[in-house]
Short mmCIF file of C-alpha atoms in Angstrom, two decimals:
data_model
loop_
_atom_site.label_atom_id
_atom_site.label_comp_id
_atom_site.label_asym_id
_atom_site.label_seq_id
_atom_site.Cartn_x
_atom_site.Cartn_y
_atom_site.Cartn_z
CA MET Q 70 -34.21 -98.39 12.40
CA ARG Q 71 -30.76 -97.00 11.12
CA ALA Q 72 -30.57 -94.27 8.59
CA ILE Q 73 -28.57 -95.59 5.53
CA TRP Q 74 -28.36 -92.05 3.85
CA LYS Q 75 -28.55 -88.44 4.47
CA GLY Q 76 -29.27 -85.45 2.18
CA ALA Q 77 -31.88 -83.14 0.97
CA VAL Q 78 -35.02 -83.06 -1.17
CA SER Q 79 -34.70 -80.27 -3.80
CA PHE Q 80 -38.28 -79.07 -4.40
CA GLY Q 81 -37.98 -76.11 -6.72
CA LEU Q 82 -36.08 -73.62 -4.48
CA VAL Q 83 -37.13 -75.36 -1.30
CA SER Q 84 -34.61 -77.87 0.27
CA ILE Q 85 -35.82 -80.28 2.75
CA ALA Q 86 -33.17 -82.12 4.93
CA VAL Q 87 -34.01 -85.95 5.11
CA LYS Q 88 -32.78 -89.25 6.40
CA LEU Q 89 -33.37 -92.32 4.44
CA TYR Q 90 -34.54 -95.59 6.08
CA SER Q 91 -35.08 -99.01 4.39
CA ALA Q 92 -38.77 -99.44 4.47
CA THR Q 93 -38.76 -103.27 4.06
CA GLU Q 94 -36.97 -106.11 5.38
CA GLU Q 95 -36.61 -109.87 4.27
CA LYS Q 96 -37.87 -112.54 6.59
CA ASP Q 97 -35.96 -115.34 5.14
CA ILE Q 98 -34.32 -117.80 7.60
CA ARG Q 99 -30.60 -117.56 6.88
CA PHE Q 100 -28.13 -120.37 7.33
CA HIS Q 101 -24.34 -120.67 7.53
CA GLN Q 102 -22.26 -123.12 5.59
CA VAL Q 103 -20.84 -125.51 8.29
CA HIS Q 104 -18.89 -128.74 8.48
CA ARG Q 105 -21.26 -131.55 8.82
CA THR Q 106 -19.25 -133.54 11.47
CA ASP Q 107 -18.39 -130.87 13.91
CA GLY Q 108 -20.45 -127.79 12.87
CA GLY Q 109 -17.38 -125.56 12.24
CA ARG Q 110 -18.08 -122.47 9.98
CA ILE Q 111 -16.80 -122.68 6.53
CA LYS Q 112 -14.36 -119.69 5.60
CA TYR Q 113 -13.40 -118.36 2.10
CA GLN Q 114 -10.19 -117.01 1.20
CA ARG Q 115 -9.67 -114.25 -1.51
CA THR Q 116 -7.01 -115.71 -3.74
CA CYS Q 117 -5.54 -114.47 -7.15
CA SER Q 118 -6.37 -116.76 -10.01
CA VAL Q 119 -2.82 -115.95 -11.39
CA ASP Q 120 -0.47 -116.40 -8.74
CA GLY Q 121 -2.63 -118.20 -6.29
CA GLU Q 122 -1.72 -116.01 -3.27
CA ALA Q 123 -4.24 -114.42 -0.82
CA VAL Q 124 -5.22 -110.88 -1.48
CA SER Q 125 -6.17 -108.37 1.11
CA TYR Q 126 -9.02 -105.75 0.72
CA ASP Q 127 -6.47 -102.99 0.02
CA ASP Q 128 -5.15 -104.49 -2.95
CA ILE Q 129 -8.56 -105.48 -4.57
CA ALA Q 130 -9.67 -103.28 -7.41
CA LYS Q 131 -12.40 -103.36 -9.89
CA GLY Q 132 -11.89 -104.78 -13.25
CA TYR Q 133 -13.98 -104.61 -16.34
CA ASP Q 134 -13.63 -107.72 -18.99
CA ILE Q 135 -13.37 -106.21 -22.46
CA GLY Q 136 -12.91 -109.67 -23.91
CA GLY Q 137 -10.07 -111.71 -25.29
CA GLY Q 138 -8.70 -112.13 -21.94
CA GLU Q 139 -7.91 -108.33 -21.36
CA MET Q 140 -9.10 -106.52 -18.34
CA VAL Q 141 -9.44 -102.68 -17.71
CA ILE Q 142 -8.68 -101.94 -14.02
CA LEU Q 143 -10.53 -99.00 -12.30
CA THR Q 144 -9.31 -97.33 -9.00
CA ASP Q 145 -11.10 -95.34 -6.50
CA GLU Q 146 -9.71 -92.23 -8.26
CA ASP Q 147 -11.45 -93.17 -11.43
CA PHE Q 148 -14.71 -93.43 -9.79
CA ALA Q 149 -14.15 -90.12 -7.80
CA ASP Q 150 -14.15 -88.20 -11.21
CA LEU Q 151 -17.55 -89.38 -12.24
CA PRO Q 152 -20.12 -86.60 -12.25
CA LEU Q 153 -22.81 -87.63 -9.49
CA SER Q 154 -24.64 -84.27 -8.84
CA THR Q 155 -27.26 -85.99 -6.88
CA SER Q 156 -24.72 -87.60 -4.27
CA ARG Q 157 -26.43 -85.74 -1.54
CA ALA Q 158 -29.63 -84.54 -2.94
CA ILE Q 159 -32.94 -85.81 -4.10
CA ASP Q 160 -33.69 -83.93 -7.21
CA VAL Q 161 -37.53 -83.56 -8.06
CA LEU Q 162 -37.69 -83.78 -11.93
CA GLU Q 163 -41.47 -83.88 -12.45
CA PHE Q 164 -44.91 -84.76 -11.02
CA VAL Q 165 -46.85 -87.48 -12.81
CA PRO Q 166 -50.02 -89.66 -12.23
CA ALA Q 167 -49.14 -92.80 -10.50
CA GLU Q 168 -50.95 -95.13 -12.86
CA GLN Q 169 -48.40 -94.12 -15.58
CA ILE Q 170 -45.67 -95.85 -13.93
CA ASP Q 171 -45.21 -99.59 -14.64
CA PRO Q 172 -44.82 -101.60 -11.40
CA ILE Q 173 -42.22 -103.70 -13.00
CA LEU Q 174 -39.84 -100.68 -12.70
CA PHE Q 175 -39.91 -100.54 -8.78
CA ALA Q 176 -37.05 -101.95 -7.11
CA LYS Q 177 -36.63 -100.96 -3.28
CA ALA Q 178 -38.67 -98.88 -0.88
CA TYR Q 179 -37.46 -96.28 1.66
CA TYR Q 180 -38.86 -93.99 4.34
CA LEU Q 181 -37.92 -90.38 4.42
CA GLU Q 182 -37.79 -88.62 7.78
CA PRO Q 183 -37.21 -84.81 8.01
CA GLU Q 184 -34.15 -83.72 9.85
CA GLY Q 185 -33.78 -80.81 12.14
CA GLN Q 186 -35.91 -77.85 11.18
CA ALA Q 187 -37.24 -79.45 8.14
CA ALA Q 188 -40.68 -80.86 9.40
CA LYS Q 189 -42.61 -77.93 7.97
CA PRO Q 190 -41.52 -78.02 4.50
CA TYR Q 191 -41.66 -81.79 4.64
CA VAL Q 192 -45.26 -81.87 5.61
CA LEU Q 193 -45.97 -79.12 2.96
CA LEU Q 194 -44.54 -81.36 0.22
CA ARG Q 195 -46.21 -84.39 1.53
CA ASP Q 196 -49.87 -82.65 1.64
CA ALA Q 197 -49.35 -81.14 -1.68
CA LEU Q 198 -48.55 -84.59 -3.17
CA ARG Q 199 -51.52 -85.97 -1.58
CA ASP Q 200 -53.76 -82.98 -2.78
CA ALA Q 201 -52.42 -83.34 -6.40
CA ASP Q 202 -52.81 -87.05 -6.38
CA ARG Q 203 -49.43 -87.47 -8.15
CA VAL Q 204 -46.08 -88.95 -7.48
CA ALA Q 205 -42.72 -86.95 -7.96
CA ILE Q 206 -40.18 -88.35 -10.27
CA VAL Q 207 -36.69 -88.06 -8.68
CA LYS Q 208 -32.93 -88.76 -8.99
CA ILE Q 209 -30.78 -89.98 -6.15
CA ALA Q 210 -27.50 -91.49 -5.82
CA ILE Q 211 -27.21 -94.37 -3.37
CA ARG Q 212 -23.80 -96.27 -2.91
CA GLN Q 213 -22.16 -94.48 -5.78
CA ARG Q 214 -25.00 -95.28 -8.18
CA GLU Q 215 -27.43 -92.76 -9.57
CA GLN Q 216 -31.01 -94.25 -9.60
CA LEU Q 217 -34.37 -92.99 -10.75
CA ALA Q 218 -36.94 -93.14 -8.17
CA THR Q 219 -40.38 -91.85 -7.01
CA LEU Q 220 -41.69 -89.88 -4.19
CA ARG Q 221 -45.31 -90.88 -2.84
CA VAL Q 222 -47.25 -90.63 0.38
CA ARG Q 223 -48.02 -93.64 2.58
CA ASP Q 224 -49.19 -93.43 6.07
CA ASP Q 225 -48.56 -89.77 6.41
CA VAL Q 226 -44.69 -90.44 5.32
CA LEU Q 227 -42.73 -89.78 2.34
CA VAL Q 228 -41.79 -92.93 0.70
CA LEU Q 229 -39.08 -93.20 -1.99
CA ASN Q 230 -39.40 -96.04 -4.45
CA THR Q 231 -36.00 -96.61 -6.45
CA MET Q 232 -36.66 -97.68 -10.02
CA LEU Q 233 -34.90 -99.63 -12.71
CA TRP Q 234 -33.62 -97.73 -15.89
CA PRO Q 235 -35.83 -98.37 -18.92
CA ASP Q 236 -33.12 -100.25 -20.45
CA GLU Q 237 -32.81 -102.53 -17.43
CA VAL Q 238 -36.11 -104.11 -18.25
CA ARG Q 239 -35.93 -107.05 -20.45
CA ALA Q 240 -38.22 -107.48 -23.51
CA PRO Q 241 -40.16 -110.74 -23.39
CA GLU Q 242 -39.00 -112.91 -26.30
CA PHE Q 243 -41.05 -116.07 -26.45
CA GLY Q 244 -42.05 -118.27 -29.18
CA PHE Q 245 -45.76 -118.49 -28.62
CA LEU Q 246 -46.08 -114.73 -29.18
CA ASP Q 247 -45.49 -115.33 -32.89
CA ASP Q 248 -48.10 -118.09 -32.95
CA ASP Q 249 -51.72 -117.41 -34.02
CA ILE Q 250 -53.38 -118.71 -30.94
CA GLU Q 251 -57.11 -118.10 -30.56
CA THR Q 252 -59.30 -118.66 -27.60
CA ARG Q 253 -63.05 -119.86 -28.00
CA PRO Q 254 -65.81 -117.62 -26.60
CA ALA Q 255 -66.99 -120.57 -24.34
CA GLU Q 256 -63.55 -120.74 -22.73
CA LEU Q 257 -63.25 -117.03 -22.48
CA ALA Q 258 -66.64 -116.85 -20.77
CA MET Q 259 -65.73 -119.69 -18.28
CA ALA Q 260 -62.52 -117.90 -17.46
CA SER Q 261 -64.41 -114.85 -16.65
CA SER Q 262 -66.81 -116.71 -14.53
CA LEU Q 263 -63.78 -118.17 -12.61
CA ILE Q 264 -62.35 -114.61 -12.06
CA ASP Q 265 -65.79 -113.39 -10.85
CA SER Q 266 -66.05 -116.42 -8.50
CA MET Q 267 -62.54 -115.63 -6.99
CA ALA Q 268 -62.85 -111.78 -6.91
CA GLY Q 269 -62.27 -110.10 -3.65
CA ASP Q 270 -60.37 -107.08 -2.13
CA PHE Q 271 -56.72 -107.36 -1.48
CA GLN Q 272 -56.00 -107.81 2.32
CA PRO Q 273 -52.03 -108.33 2.88
CA ASP Q 274 -52.62 -109.74 6.35
CA ASP Q 275 -54.74 -112.54 4.89
CA PHE Q 276 -51.57 -114.26 3.50
CA SER Q 277 -48.39 -115.52 5.11
CA ASP Q 278 -45.45 -117.47 4.42
CA ASN Q 279 -46.27 -121.10 5.21
CA TYR Q 280 -42.85 -122.37 4.13
CA ARG Q 281 -40.90 -119.99 6.52
CA ALA Q 282 -43.34 -120.94 9.33
CA ALA Q 283 -42.79 -124.75 8.76
CA LEU Q 284 -39.03 -124.24 8.47
CA GLN Q 285 -39.06 -122.39 11.81
CA GLU Q 286 -40.91 -125.20 13.40
CA VAL Q 287 -38.29 -127.66 12.25
CA ILE Q 288 -35.66 -125.47 13.74
CA ASP Q 289 -37.47 -125.03 17.09
CA ALA Q 290 -37.92 -128.92 17.16
CA LYS Q 291 -34.13 -129.45 16.70
CA VAL Q 292 -33.40 -127.02 19.47
CA GLU Q 293 -35.87 -128.64 21.80
CA GLY Q 294 -34.70 -132.13 20.89
CA ARG Q 295 -38.35 -133.34 20.11
CA GLU Q 296 -39.57 -135.33 17.38
CA VAL Q 297 -40.72 -133.49 14.11
CA VAL Q 298 -44.11 -134.45 13.06
CA GLN Q 299 -44.90 -134.22 9.23
CA PRO Q 300 -48.15 -132.13 9.14
CA GLU Q 301 -51.00 -133.83 7.04
CA GLU Q 302 -52.11 -132.48 3.77
CA ALA Q 303 -55.20 -130.19 4.26
CA GLU Q 304 -56.61 -130.92 0.75
CA GLU Q 305 -55.86 -133.44 -1.91
CA ALA Q 306 -54.65 -132.16 -5.17
CA ALA Q 307 -57.21 -131.83 -7.90
CA PRO Q 308 -57.14 -134.45 -10.44
CA ALA Q 309 -55.56 -133.56 -14.00
CA ALA Q 310 -58.06 -132.04 -16.26
CA VAL Q 311 -58.68 -133.45 -19.70
CA ASP Q 312 -58.66 -129.98 -21.50
CA LEU Q 313 -58.70 -126.40 -20.91
CA MET Q 314 -62.49 -126.16 -20.60
CA ALA Q 315 -62.75 -128.91 -18.16
CA ALA Q 316 -60.07 -127.20 -16.05
CA LEU Q 317 -61.97 -123.98 -16.18
CA LYS Q 318 -65.36 -125.72 -15.15
CA ALA Q 319 -63.48 -127.59 -12.27
CA SER Q 320 -62.05 -124.38 -11.02
CA VAL Q 321 -65.31 -122.61 -10.96
CA GLU Q 322 -67.08 -125.39 -9.13
CA ARG Q 323 -64.30 -125.56 -6.58
CA ALA Q 324 -64.37 -121.70 -6.08
CA LYS Q 325 -68.34 -121.86 -5.68
CA LYS Q 326 -67.89 -124.61 -3.33
CA ALA Q 327 -65.61 -122.84 -1.00
CA ARG Q 328 -67.90 -119.82 -1.26
CA GLY Q 329 -70.97 -122.02 -0.50
CA GLU Q 330 -69.30 -123.52 2.67
CA ALA Q 331 -68.80 -120.07 3.93
CA ASP Q 332 -72.44 -119.02 3.01
CA SER Q 333 -73.73 -122.16 4.84
CA GLU Q 334 -72.04 -121.36 7.96
CA ASN Q 335 -73.31 -117.86 7.87
CA SER Q 336 -76.76 -119.36 7.14
CA GLU Q 337 -76.62 -121.69 10.09
CA LYS Q 338 -75.83 -118.76 12.35
CA SER Q 339 -78.69 -116.77 11.05
CA ALA Q 340 -81.05 -119.64 11.69
CA LYS Q 341 -79.83 -119.98 15.13
CA LYS Q 342 -80.58 -116.42 15.75
CA ALA Q 343 -84.05 -116.81 14.31
CA VAL Q 344 -84.82 -119.61 16.63
CA LYS Q 345 -83.77 -117.62 19.61
CA LYS Q 346 -86.09 -114.75 18.62
CA ALA Q 347 -89.08 -117.20 17.89
CA THR Q 348 -88.76 -118.76 21.48
CA PRO Q 349 -91.27 -116.14 23.22
CA ALA Q 350 -93.77 -116.49 20.42
CA LYS Q 351 -94.05 -120.30 21.10
CA LYS Q 352 -94.81 -119.59 24.75
CA ALA Q 353 -97.52 -117.34 23.82
CA ALA Q 354 -98.96 -119.89 21.61
CA LYS Q 355 -99.16 -122.47 24.44
CA SER Q 356 -101.03 -120.10 26.60
CA THR Q 357 -103.94 -119.76 23.76
CA PRO Q 358 -105.73 -123.06 24.59
CA ALA Q 359 -105.98 -122.07 28.28
CA ALA Q 360 -107.68 -118.76 27.40
CA LYS Q 361 -110.11 -120.81 25.25
CA LYS Q 362 -110.94 -122.93 28.36
CA ALA Q 363 -111.42 -119.79 30.48
CA THR Q 364 -114.05 -118.50 28.17
CA ALA Q 365 -115.99 -121.66 27.93
CA PRO Q 366 -117.85 -121.49 31.18
CA ARG Q 367 -119.18 -117.85 30.11
CA LYS Q 368 -120.79 -119.44 27.08
CA SER Q 369 -122.57 -122.11 29.06
CA THR Q 370 -123.97 -119.62 31.61
CA THR Q 371 -125.47 -117.38 29.01
CA ALA Q 372 -127.08 -120.51 27.33
CA ALA Q 373 -128.76 -121.55 30.75
CA LYS Q 374 -130.25 -118.13 31.24
CA ALA Q 375 -131.67 -118.25 27.73
CA THR Q 376 -133.43 -121.71 28.48
CA LYS Q 377 -134.88 -120.53 31.82
CA LYS Q 378 -136.30 -117.45 30.18
CA SER Q 379 -137.97 -119.36 27.42
CA ALA Q 380 -139.53 -121.67 30.00
#
């Protein structure tokens, strides 16, 4: 990994030198725009909409549209005068419970690595955060933009999650929110039953990007020059339900059926194990008649002695 930012975490009077690394990466398969006939890359040229001439990077500035066809042009000097007190610092503002932060605010995650002799205070802050069971609210400037973020512990490493500002979250304005829509108790009970039948513990490794895997197969097939085979559908789509209640019932039955198949496999395995354990008992049962035959002559000898004595 390559560090994208260097600075320090200001924790009270303690300063912790750190490096910032991107904690995630996108696994999308990227394509280039090419000419269909010869595969040549498509290039774009920066041209001015007024005179139509090509513009170099040195002549490109930032403009803010104020409406009416007027534009305010800002230069690098204008941005240099802006107050960015956190340009090389991660200022800890407060410590809050993690459950108080709405996940909709989270944007991107970064790993923090201690730099130089900062390992000791880094571990101190990490352990203190873990013991307090809280996250730190911080401010940081990345790429000339001040952002709100959190510091938390994951796998013994401090993780910085940048957040949106509250005014960057849109308010949901949908017509149905003003409608008086009621759910029937039976529908709510069936929905709860469906949730219970599909309940489980989240394991991220259980899920995968099937589309990306299939697309990679198509690309590999093109490279190898082999025929691309269309995979068969694993399961037919469920028929359209007549109403909400019918859809809920069908969903519950489907979930129970899926669970039942798994339970039947486990039962079959248990039955096989039981048969193996019972095998020695069957052998012992077969030897029982032989034992009875062995005791039969003894009974006849005793009876003969009794007859002789009476005579």
